[in-house]
Coordinates of C-alpha atoms and ligand atoms in Angstrom, one line a residue:
X38 CA -52.5 -36.3 -12.3
X39 CA -52.9 -34.5 -15.7
X40 CA -53.8 -37.8 -17.4
X41 CA -56.4 -38.5 -14.7
X42 CA -57.9 -35.0 -15.2
X43 CA -58.2 -35.4 -18.9
X44 CA -59.9 -38.9 -18.5
X45 CA -62.3 -37.5 -15.9
X46 CA -63.2 -34.6 -18.2
X47 CA -63.7 -37.0 -21.1
X48 CA -66.0 -39.2 -19.0
X49 CA -68.0 -36.2 -17.8
X50 CA -68.4 -34.9 -21.4
X51 CA -69.4 -38.4 -22.5
X52 CA -72.0 -38.6 -19.7
X53 CA -73.3 -35.2 -20.5
X54 CA -73.5 -36.0 -24.2
X55 CA -75.3 -39.3 -23.3
X56 CA -77.8 -37.7 -21.0
X57 CA -78.4 -35.0 -23.7
X58 CA -78.9 -37.7 -26.3
X59 CA -81.6 -39.4 -24.1
X60 CA -83.3 -36.0 -23.6
X61 CA -83.0 -35.4 -27.4
X62 CA -80.6 -32.5 -27.0
X63 CA -77.1 -33.9 -27.0
X64 CA -75.3 -30.6 -27.5
X65 CA -77.1 -29.0 -24.6
X66 CA -75.9 -31.9 -22.4
X67 CA -72.3 -31.3 -23.6
X68 CA -72.5 -27.5 -23.0
X69 CA -73.9 -28.0 -19.5
X70 CA -71.0 -30.3 -18.5
X71 CA -68.5 -27.8 -20.0
X72 CA -70.1 -24.9 -18.1
X73 CA -70.0 -26.8 -14.8
X74 CA -66.4 -27.7 -15.5
X75 CA -65.4 -24.1 -16.3
X76 CA -67.2 -22.9 -13.1
X77 CA -65.4 -25.4 -11.0
X78 CA -62.0 -24.3 -12.4
X79 CA -62.9 -20.7 -11.8
X80 CA -63.8 -21.4 -8.2
X81 CA -60.5 -23.2 -7.7
X82 CA -58.6 -20.3 -9.4
X83 CA -60.3 -17.8 -7.2
X84 CA -59.4 -19.8 -4.0
X85 CA -55.8 -20.1 -5.3
X86 CA -55.6 -16.4 -6.1
X87 CA -57.0 -15.4 -2.7
X88 CA -54.5 -17.6 -0.9
X89 CA -51.6 -16.3 -2.9
X90 CA -52.5 -12.7 -2.0
X91 CA -52.8 -13.6 1.7
X92 CA -50.4 -16.5 1.9
X93 CA -48.5 -15.1 4.9
X94 CA -51.7 -15.1 7.0
X95 CA -53.5 -18.2 5.7
X96 CA -52.9 -21.9 5.3
X97 CA -53.0 -23.2 1.8
X98 CA -56.5 -24.2 0.5
X99 CA -57.4 -27.8 0.2
X100 CA -58.0 -28.3 -3.5
X101 CA -58.4 -31.4 -5.6
X102 CA -56.9 -32.7 -8.8
X103 CA -54.3 -30.7 -10.6
X104 CA -55.0 -27.7 -8.3
X105 CA -53.7 -29.7 -5.4
X106 CA -50.5 -30.2 -7.4
X107 CA -50.2 -26.5 -8.2
X108 CA -50.7 -25.6 -4.5
X109 CA -48.0 -28.1 -3.4
X110 CA -45.5 -26.6 -5.9
X111 CA -46.2 -23.1 -4.8
X112 CA -45.8 -24.0 -1.2
X113 CA -42.5 -25.7 -1.9
X114 CA -41.2 -22.6 -3.9
X115 CA -42.3 -20.3 -1.1
X116 CA -40.6 -22.3 1.6
X117 CA -37.4 -22.5 -0.3
X118 CA -37.4 -18.7 -0.9
X119 CA -38.1 -18.0 2.8
X120 CA -35.2 -20.3 3.8
X121 CA -32.7 -18.5 1.5
X122 CA -34.0 -15.1 2.6
X123 CA -33.5 -16.0 6.3
X124 CA -30.0 -17.4 5.6
X125 CA -29.1 -14.2 3.7
X126 CA -30.4 -12.0 6.4
X127 CA -28.5 -13.9 9.1
X128 CA -25.3 -13.8 7.0
X129 CA -25.7 -10.0 6.6
X130 CA -26.3 -9.6 10.3
X131 CA -23.2 -11.6 11.1
X132 CA -21.1 -9.6 8.6
X133 CA -22.4 -6.4 10.1
X134 CA -21.7 -7.5 13.7
X135 CA -18.2 -8.9 12.8
X136 CA -17.1 -5.8 10.9
X137 CA -18.4 -3.6 13.8
X138 CA -16.0 -5.5 16.0
X139 CA -13.0 -4.7 13.8
X140 CA -10.5 -2.4 15.4
X141 CA -10.0 -0.7 12.0
X142 CA -12.4 1.3 9.9
X143 CA -13.5 -0.1 6.5
X144 CA -15.3 1.9 3.8
X145 CA -16.4 0.3 0.6
X146 CA -16.4 2.7 -2.4
X147 CA -18.0 2.1 -5.8
X148 CA -16.4 2.9 -9.1
X149 CA -17.3 6.6 -8.8
X150 CA -15.7 6.9 -5.3
X151 CA -19.1 7.0 -3.7
X152 CA -19.6 5.3 -0.3
X153 CA -21.4 1.9 -0.7
X154 CA -21.0 0.8 2.9
X155 CA -18.9 1.4 6.0
X156 CA -18.4 -0.1 9.4
X157 CA -18.8 1.4 12.9
X158 CA -15.1 2.1 13.4
X159 CA -14.9 4.1 10.1
X160 CA -18.0 6.0 11.2
X161 CA -16.2 7.0 14.5
X162 CA -12.8 7.7 12.9
X163 CA -14.0 9.7 9.9
X164 CA -17.1 11.2 11.5
X165 CA -19.4 9.6 9.0
X166 CA -23.2 9.5 9.6
X167 CA -24.9 6.1 9.3
X168 CA -27.3 6.0 6.3
X169 CA -26.9 9.8 5.5
X170 CA -23.5 9.5 4.0
X171 CA -24.0 6.3 2.0
X172 CA -24.0 7.3 -1.7
X173 CA -21.9 10.5 -1.1
X174 CA -18.4 10.8 -2.5
X175 CA -15.7 10.0 0.1
X176 CA -13.6 13.0 -0.9
X177 CA -16.5 15.4 -0.2
X178 CA -16.5 14.1 3.4
X179 CA -12.7 13.8 3.9
X180 CA -11.8 17.1 2.5
X181 CA -8.0 17.2 2.9
X182 CA -6.4 18.0 -0.5
X183 CA -3.7 15.4 0.0
X184 CA -6.4 12.7 0.4
X185 CA -8.1 13.8 -2.8
X186 CA -4.7 13.5 -4.6
X187 CA -4.0 10.1 -3.0
X188 CA -7.4 8.8 -4.0
X189 CA -7.1 10.0 -7.5
X190 CA -3.6 8.8 -8.0
X191 CA -2.3 5.3 -8.7
X192 CA 0.3 5.0 -5.9
X193 CA -1.7 3.0 -3.3
X194 CA 1.1 0.7 -2.2
X195 CA 1.7 2.8 0.9
X196 CA -1.0 4.3 3.2
X197 CA -1.5 8.0 3.6
X198 CA -1.2 9.4 7.1
X199 CA -3.1 12.5 8.0
X200 CA -5.4 14.3 10.4
X201 CA -9.1 14.6 9.5
X202 CA -11.5 17.2 10.9
X203 CA -13.5 14.6 12.7
X204 CA -10.6 13.5 14.8
X205 CA -7.9 16.2 14.8
X206 CA -5.8 14.7 17.5
X207 CA -5.6 11.3 15.9
X208 CA -3.0 10.2 13.3
X209 CA -5.1 8.3 10.7
X210 CA -3.6 5.9 8.2
X211 CA -5.8 5.7 5.1
X212 CA -5.1 2.9 2.7
X213 CA -6.9 2.3 -0.6
X214 CA -7.2 -1.3 -1.8
X215 CA -8.7 -1.9 -5.2
X216 CA -11.1 -4.9 -5.6
X217 CA -13.7 -6.1 -8.1
X218 CA -14.3 -3.9 -11.2
X219 CA -13.2 -0.4 -10.3
X220 CA -14.3 -0.8 -6.7
X221 CA -12.1 0.2 -3.8
X222 CA -11.9 -0.5 -0.1
X223 CA -10.6 2.2 2.2
X224 CA -8.9 0.9 5.3
X225 CA -8.8 3.5 8.1
X226 CA -6.5 2.9 11.1
X227 CA -5.6 4.9 14.1
X228 CA -1.8 5.0 14.1
X229 CA -1.3 7.7 16.8
X230 CA 0.6 5.3 19.0
X231 CA 3.0 4.2 16.3
X232 CA 3.5 7.8 15.1
X233 CA 4.3 8.8 18.7
X234 CA 6.7 6.0 19.2
X235 CA 8.4 6.8 15.8
X236 CA 8.7 10.5 16.9
X237 CA 10.2 9.4 20.2
X238 CA 12.6 7.1 18.4
X239 CA 13.8 9.9 16.1
X240 CA 14.1 12.3 19.0
X241 CA 16.0 9.7 21.1
X242 CA 18.5 9.0 18.3
X243 CA 19.0 12.7 17.6
X244 CA 19.5 13.6 21.3
X245 CA 21.7 10.6 22.1
X246 CA 23.9 11.3 19.1
X247 CA 24.1 15.0 20.1
X248 CA 24.9 14.2 23.7
X249 CA 27.6 11.7 22.8
X250 CA 29.4 14.1 20.5
X251 CA 30.9 16.4 23.2
X252 CA 32.4 13.7 25.5
X253 CA 33.8 11.9 22.4
X254 CA 35.5 15.1 21.2
X255 CA 37.2 15.4 24.6
X256 CA 38.3 11.8 24.6
X257 CA 39.6 12.1 21.0
X258 CA 41.5 15.4 22.0
X259 CA 43.2 13.7 25.0
X260 CA 44.1 10.7 22.8
X261 CA 45.6 12.9 20.2
X262 CA 47.7 14.7 22.9
X263 CA 48.7 11.3 24.3
X264 CA 49.8 10.0 20.9
X265 CA 51.9 13.1 20.3
X266 CA 53.5 13.0 23.8
X267 CA 57.2 12.1 23.3
X268 CA 57.3 10.8 26.9
X269 CA 54.6 8.1 26.2
X270 CA 55.7 4.6 27.1
X271 CA 56.4 3.0 23.6
X272 CA 54.4 -0.2 24.7
X273 CA 51.3 2.0 25.0
X274 CA 51.7 3.5 21.5
X275 CA 49.7 0.7 19.7
X276 CA 46.7 0.7 22.1
X277 CA 46.6 4.5 22.0
X278 CA 46.6 4.3 18.2
X279 CA 43.8 1.7 18.2
X280 CA 41.8 3.9 20.7
X281 CA 42.2 6.9 18.3
X282 CA 41.0 4.8 15.4
X283 CA 38.0 3.6 17.4
X284 CA 37.2 7.1 18.6
X285 CA 37.3 8.3 15.0
X286 CA 35.0 5.5 14.0
X287 CA 32.6 6.4 16.8
X288 CA 32.8 10.0 15.6
X289 CA 31.8 8.9 12.0
X290 CA 28.9 6.8 13.4
X291 CA 27.6 9.7 15.5
X292 CA 28.1 12.2 12.6
X293 CA 26.1 9.9 10.3
X294 CA 23.4 9.4 12.9
X295 CA 23.0 13.1 13.2
X296 CA 22.8 13.5 9.4
X297 CA 20.1 10.8 9.3
X298 CA 18.1 12.4 12.1
X299 CA 18.3 15.8 10.4
X300 CA 17.1 14.2 7.1
X301 CA 14.2 12.5 9.0
X302 CA 13.2 15.6 10.7
X303 CA 12.6 17.4 7.4
X304 CA 9.2 16.6 6.0
X305 CA 8.3 16.1 2.4
X306 CA 10.2 16.8 -0.8
X307 CA 12.9 19.3 -1.3
X308 CA 12.8 22.0 -4.0
X309 CA 16.4 23.3 -3.9
X310 CA 18.6 25.2 -6.3
X311 CA 20.4 24.1 -9.5
X312 CA 23.6 22.2 -8.6
X313 CA 26.6 21.9 -10.9
X314 CA 27.0 18.1 -10.6
X315 CA 30.0 18.1 -13.0
X316 CA 32.0 20.3 -10.7
X317 CA 30.9 18.4 -7.6
X318 CA 32.0 15.1 -9.1
X319 CA 35.4 16.6 -10.1
X320 CA 36.0 17.5 -6.5
X321 CA 34.8 14.1 -5.3
X322 CA 37.3 12.4 -7.7
X323 CA 40.1 14.6 -6.3
X324 CA 39.1 13.5 -2.8
X325 CA 39.4 9.9 -3.8
X326 CA 42.8 10.4 -5.4
X327 CA 44.0 12.3 -2.2
X328 CA 43.4 9.2 -0.1
X329 CA 46.5 7.4 1.2
X330 CA 45.3 4.3 -0.6
X331 CA 43.1 4.6 -3.6
X332 CA 42.1 2.6 -6.7
X333 CA 44.7 3.1 -9.5
X334 CA 42.1 4.6 -11.9
X335 CA 39.3 7.0 -11.1
X336 CA 37.5 7.9 -14.3
X337 CA 35.0 10.7 -14.6
X338 CA 32.6 11.0 -17.5
X339 CA 30.3 14.1 -17.6
X340 CA 28.0 13.5 -20.6
X341 CA 25.5 16.3 -20.2
X342 CA 25.4 20.1 -19.6
X343 CA 22.4 19.6 -17.4
X344 CA 22.5 20.6 -13.8
X345 CA 20.4 19.1 -11.0
X346 CA 17.8 20.9 -8.9
X347 CA 18.2 19.9 -5.3
X348 CA 19.6 20.6 -1.9
X349 CA 23.3 20.8 -2.5
X350 CA 24.5 19.6 0.9
X351 CA 22.3 16.6 0.8
X352 CA 23.2 15.6 -2.8
X353 CA 26.9 16.1 -1.9
X354 CA 26.5 13.8 1.1
X355 CA 24.7 11.1 -0.9
X356 CA 27.2 11.2 -3.9
X357 CA 30.2 11.3 -1.5
X358 CA 28.9 8.2 0.3
X359 CA 28.6 6.3 -3.0
X360 CA 32.0 7.4 -4.2
X361 CA 33.6 6.8 -0.8
X362 CA 32.2 3.2 -0.7
X363 CA 33.5 2.5 -4.3
X364 CA 36.9 3.8 -3.3
X365 CA 36.9 2.0 0.1
X366 CA 35.9 -1.4 -1.3
X367 CA 38.0 -1.4 -4.5
X368 CA 41.6 -2.7 -4.3
X369 CA 44.5 -0.4 -5.2
X370 CA 44.9 -2.0 -8.6
X371 CA 41.1 -1.6 -9.3
X372 CA 39.1 1.0 -11.2
X373 CA 36.3 3.3 -10.2
X374 CA 34.2 5.2 -12.8
X375 CA 31.9 8.1 -12.2
X376 CA 29.3 9.0 -14.8
X377 CA 26.7 11.8 -15.1
X378 CA 24.3 11.8 -18.0
X379 CA 20.7 12.8 -18.9
X380 CA 18.0 11.4 -21.2
X381 CA 14.2 11.5 -21.6
X382 CA 13.8 9.7 -18.3
X383 CA 15.8 12.3 -16.4
X384 CA 19.3 12.7 -15.1
X385 CA 21.5 9.8 -13.8
X386 CA 24.6 9.4 -11.7
X387 CA 26.4 6.1 -11.7
X388 CA 29.4 4.9 -9.7
X389 CA 31.0 1.7 -11.0
X390 CA 33.8 -0.2 -9.2
X391 CA 35.8 -3.3 -9.6
X392 CA 35.5 -4.2 -5.9
X393 CA 34.4 -7.4 -4.3
X394 CA 30.8 -7.1 -5.4
X395 CA 27.7 -7.8 -3.3
X396 CA 25.7 -11.1 -3.1
X397 CA 22.4 -10.9 -4.9
X398 CA 20.4 -11.6 -1.7
X399 CA 22.1 -8.8 0.2
X400 CA 21.2 -6.1 -2.3
X401 CA 17.6 -5.3 -1.1
X402 CA 18.9 -4.9 2.5
X403 CA 21.9 -2.6 1.7
X404 CA 20.0 0.6 2.6
X405 CA 19.0 -0.6 6.0
X406 CA 20.7 1.1 8.9
X407 CA 23.8 -0.8 10.1
X408 CA 23.4 -3.5 7.6
X409 CA 26.8 -4.7 6.4
X410 CA 27.5 -7.5 3.9
X411 CA 30.8 -8.1 5.5
X412 CA 30.9 -6.6 9.0
X413 CA 34.7 -7.2 9.4
X414 CA 35.5 -5.5 6.1
X415 CA 33.2 -2.6 6.8
X416 CA 34.8 -2.0 10.3
X417 CA 38.3 -2.3 8.9
X418 CA 37.5 0.4 6.4
X419 CA 36.0 2.6 9.1
X420 CA 32.4 2.3 7.8
X421 CA 29.5 3.3 9.9
X422 CA 26.9 1.1 8.1
X423 CA 24.8 4.2 7.7
X424 CA 26.1 5.6 4.4
X425 CA 23.5 3.9 2.1
X426 CA 20.7 4.7 4.5
X427 CA 21.6 8.3 4.1
X428 CA 21.8 7.9 0.3
X429 CA 18.3 6.4 0.3
X430 CA 16.8 9.2 2.4
X431 CA 18.4 11.9 0.3
X432 CA 17.2 10.3 -3.0
X433 CA 13.7 9.9 -1.6
X434 CA 13.5 13.5 -0.7
X435 CA 14.5 14.3 -4.3
X436 CA 12.0 11.9 -5.8
X437 CA 14.9 9.8 -7.1
X438 CA 15.6 6.1 -6.9
X439 CA 18.7 4.0 -6.3
X440 CA 19.5 1.1 -8.5
X441 CA 22.2 -1.4 -7.5
X442 CA 23.7 -4.0 -9.9
X443 CA 26.5 -6.2 -8.6
X444 CA 28.4 -9.4 -9.4
X445 CA 30.4 -11.0 -6.7
X446 CA 34.1 -11.0 -7.6
X447 CA 33.7 -8.5 -10.4
X448 CA 32.3 -5.2 -8.9
X449 CA 29.2 -3.1 -8.5
X450 CA 27.3 -0.2 -10.0
X451 CA 25.2 2.1 -7.9
X452 CA 23.0 4.4 -10.1
X453 CA 20.8 7.3 -8.9
X454 CA 17.9 8.1 -11.2
X455 CA 16.5 11.6 -10.9
X456 CA 13.1 12.5 -12.5
X457 CA 13.0 14.9 -15.5
X458 CA 11.5 17.7 -13.3
X459 CA 14.8 17.8 -11.4
X460 CA 16.9 18.4 -14.5
X461 CA 18.0 22.0 -15.2
X462 CA 18.9 22.1 -18.9
X463 CA 22.2 23.6 -20.2
X464 CA 24.0 25.8 -17.6
X465 CA 27.0 26.1 -19.9
X466 CA 29.3 23.4 -18.5
X467 CA 30.9 21.5 -21.3
X468 CA 31.1 17.7 -21.3
X469 CA 34.4 16.2 -20.4
X470 CA 35.6 12.6 -20.4
Ligands
LIG737 P1 29.5 1.3 5.4 O1 29.8 2.5 6.1 O2 29.7 0.0 6.2 O3 30.2 1.2 4.1 P2 27.1 1.6 3.9 O4 25.7 1.9 4.3 O5 27.7 2.7 3.0 O6 28.0 1.3 5.1 O7 27.1 0.3 3.1 C1 26.5 -0.9 3.6 C2 27.2 -2.1 3.2 O8 27.1 -2.3 1.8 C3 28.7 -2.1 3.4 O9 29.0 -2.5 4.7 C4 29.2 -3.0 2.4 O10 29.2 -4.3 2.9 C5 28.3 -2.9 1.3 N1 28.8 -2.0 0.2 C6 28.5 -0.7 0.0 N2 29.1 -0.3 -1.1 C7 29.8 -1.3 -1.6 C8 30.6 -1.4 -2.8 N3 30.8 -0.4 -3.6 N4 31.2 -2.6 -3.0 C9 30.9 -3.7 -2.2 N5 30.2 -3.6 -1.1 C10 29.6 -2.4 -0.8

C-alpha cells in the first residue's frame, strides 16, 4: 500500500512538472500538485480525527489509500480492547457475585492494614459500610484491643475469637492470612454454634464427672467394708479386690476429668506467685520412692536458684503427672532423673526415664484425652489417659511448651520449657545434685 502511494505521488508530481513545463512554469506545476496532495491528506486526517473523537457513535469513515489501512488497524485495536474490557468486567462481576454467596466474610487488606475490598458477609458481620469504609484501616473499624494486638503480631496460625460491636451476640472468628507482598486477607466466620456446642461439652463433662463422684464414693466405701469383712466368703475375695481396683481407677478418671474441666473453665493466662520448684521436686521424688514398686534410682538435679512464677496447684499437678508417668512406666531396675535449670531462654524442667519409650508416630498424639500408646499397660498401671492432657493445659496457661523425646526400648524425656518472664531469679535456694 505504501509503495503504491509513493508511486502515485511520484506520477502526480511528474505530471504536474510536465504540465508546468508545457506552460513554461515547471515549478509552479510541481507546487500545485504538492499543495493538492497536502490538502487531500489534511482532509483525510480531519475525517480520521473526527471519527476517533466520536467513534462510539459513528461508523468508521471510508478512506482510500494508506488511510484505509490506518482506519482498519484502529478498528481492530479498538475491537480487541472492547473485548478484553467486557471479559474483565464479566469476570469481576462473577467474582463479586460468588464472594457474596460465601458463607464467610472476606476482607482484603493492603500492606498498611487498609481495606482494599470486602464481600457482603464481611459487611454484615463486621458492620462495614460499602464504599465508605474502603481505604480505612481495619483496626479503626474493629476497635477491640485484642484484635489490634492480633493484627500487629506474628501469631496468625490460629484465629482470634471475639465479639465485635456490630454483632455483640455473635462469636466471631477472625483469621489473618498473609498473601502477596505484605498484603493480608481477613477471614471472618460466625462460630457462635461451635462456641455454644463447646461450652455445652465442657459443662456436660464437668457435670457428669461431678454427679458420678458421689455414687462412686458410696460404692468404694461399701467395697472397702466388704473387703475388710472377716465373714466374707474367701471365693469372693478376688472379685471384690478387682472391683475395688476398678472403682479406684474410675475415681482417678473422674478426678482427672474434673481437673481438666476446671482448667478449661479458667480463661487466659495465669499470673500466679513465685513457686519453689526445688522443694516441690524434692517432695515428688519422695512420693516416688514411697511407692510399693519404684525405679531403683530417682535422681534429682536442681541447677538454679530460680523460682517459677505460676499457679502452684496447677504446676504441681502437671509435674506430678510427668513424674508419676516416669515412675509408672519404668521397671524397678530402671532410673528416673528429674532436672530443673534456667538459661537465657527461660526455665526448664525435664523428667528422663529408662522406661519402654514411645514410638515416634505416637508422640504428637500423647496429649490427646484418653490417648494411650499401650492401652493394656496404661490400665494395668491405673492410668486415666488424661494425665498428659492436663500437663498440656497447665503449660499452655503458663505460656510454656512440652517437648517429648523418646526412643523405643531406651526411655523418654519430657521437658517443660517456661519463658523468661516466668523466671523469678534467686530466692536463696542452693543448688543440689
Ligand atoms: P496415663 O494415665 O495412661 O498414663 P497419660 O496422659 O499420662 O495417661 O499418658 C498417655 C500415654 O502416654 C500413656 O498411656 C502411655 O502410653 C504414654 N506415656 C506417658 N508417659 C510415658 C513414659 N514416661 N514412658 C512411656 N510411655 C509414656
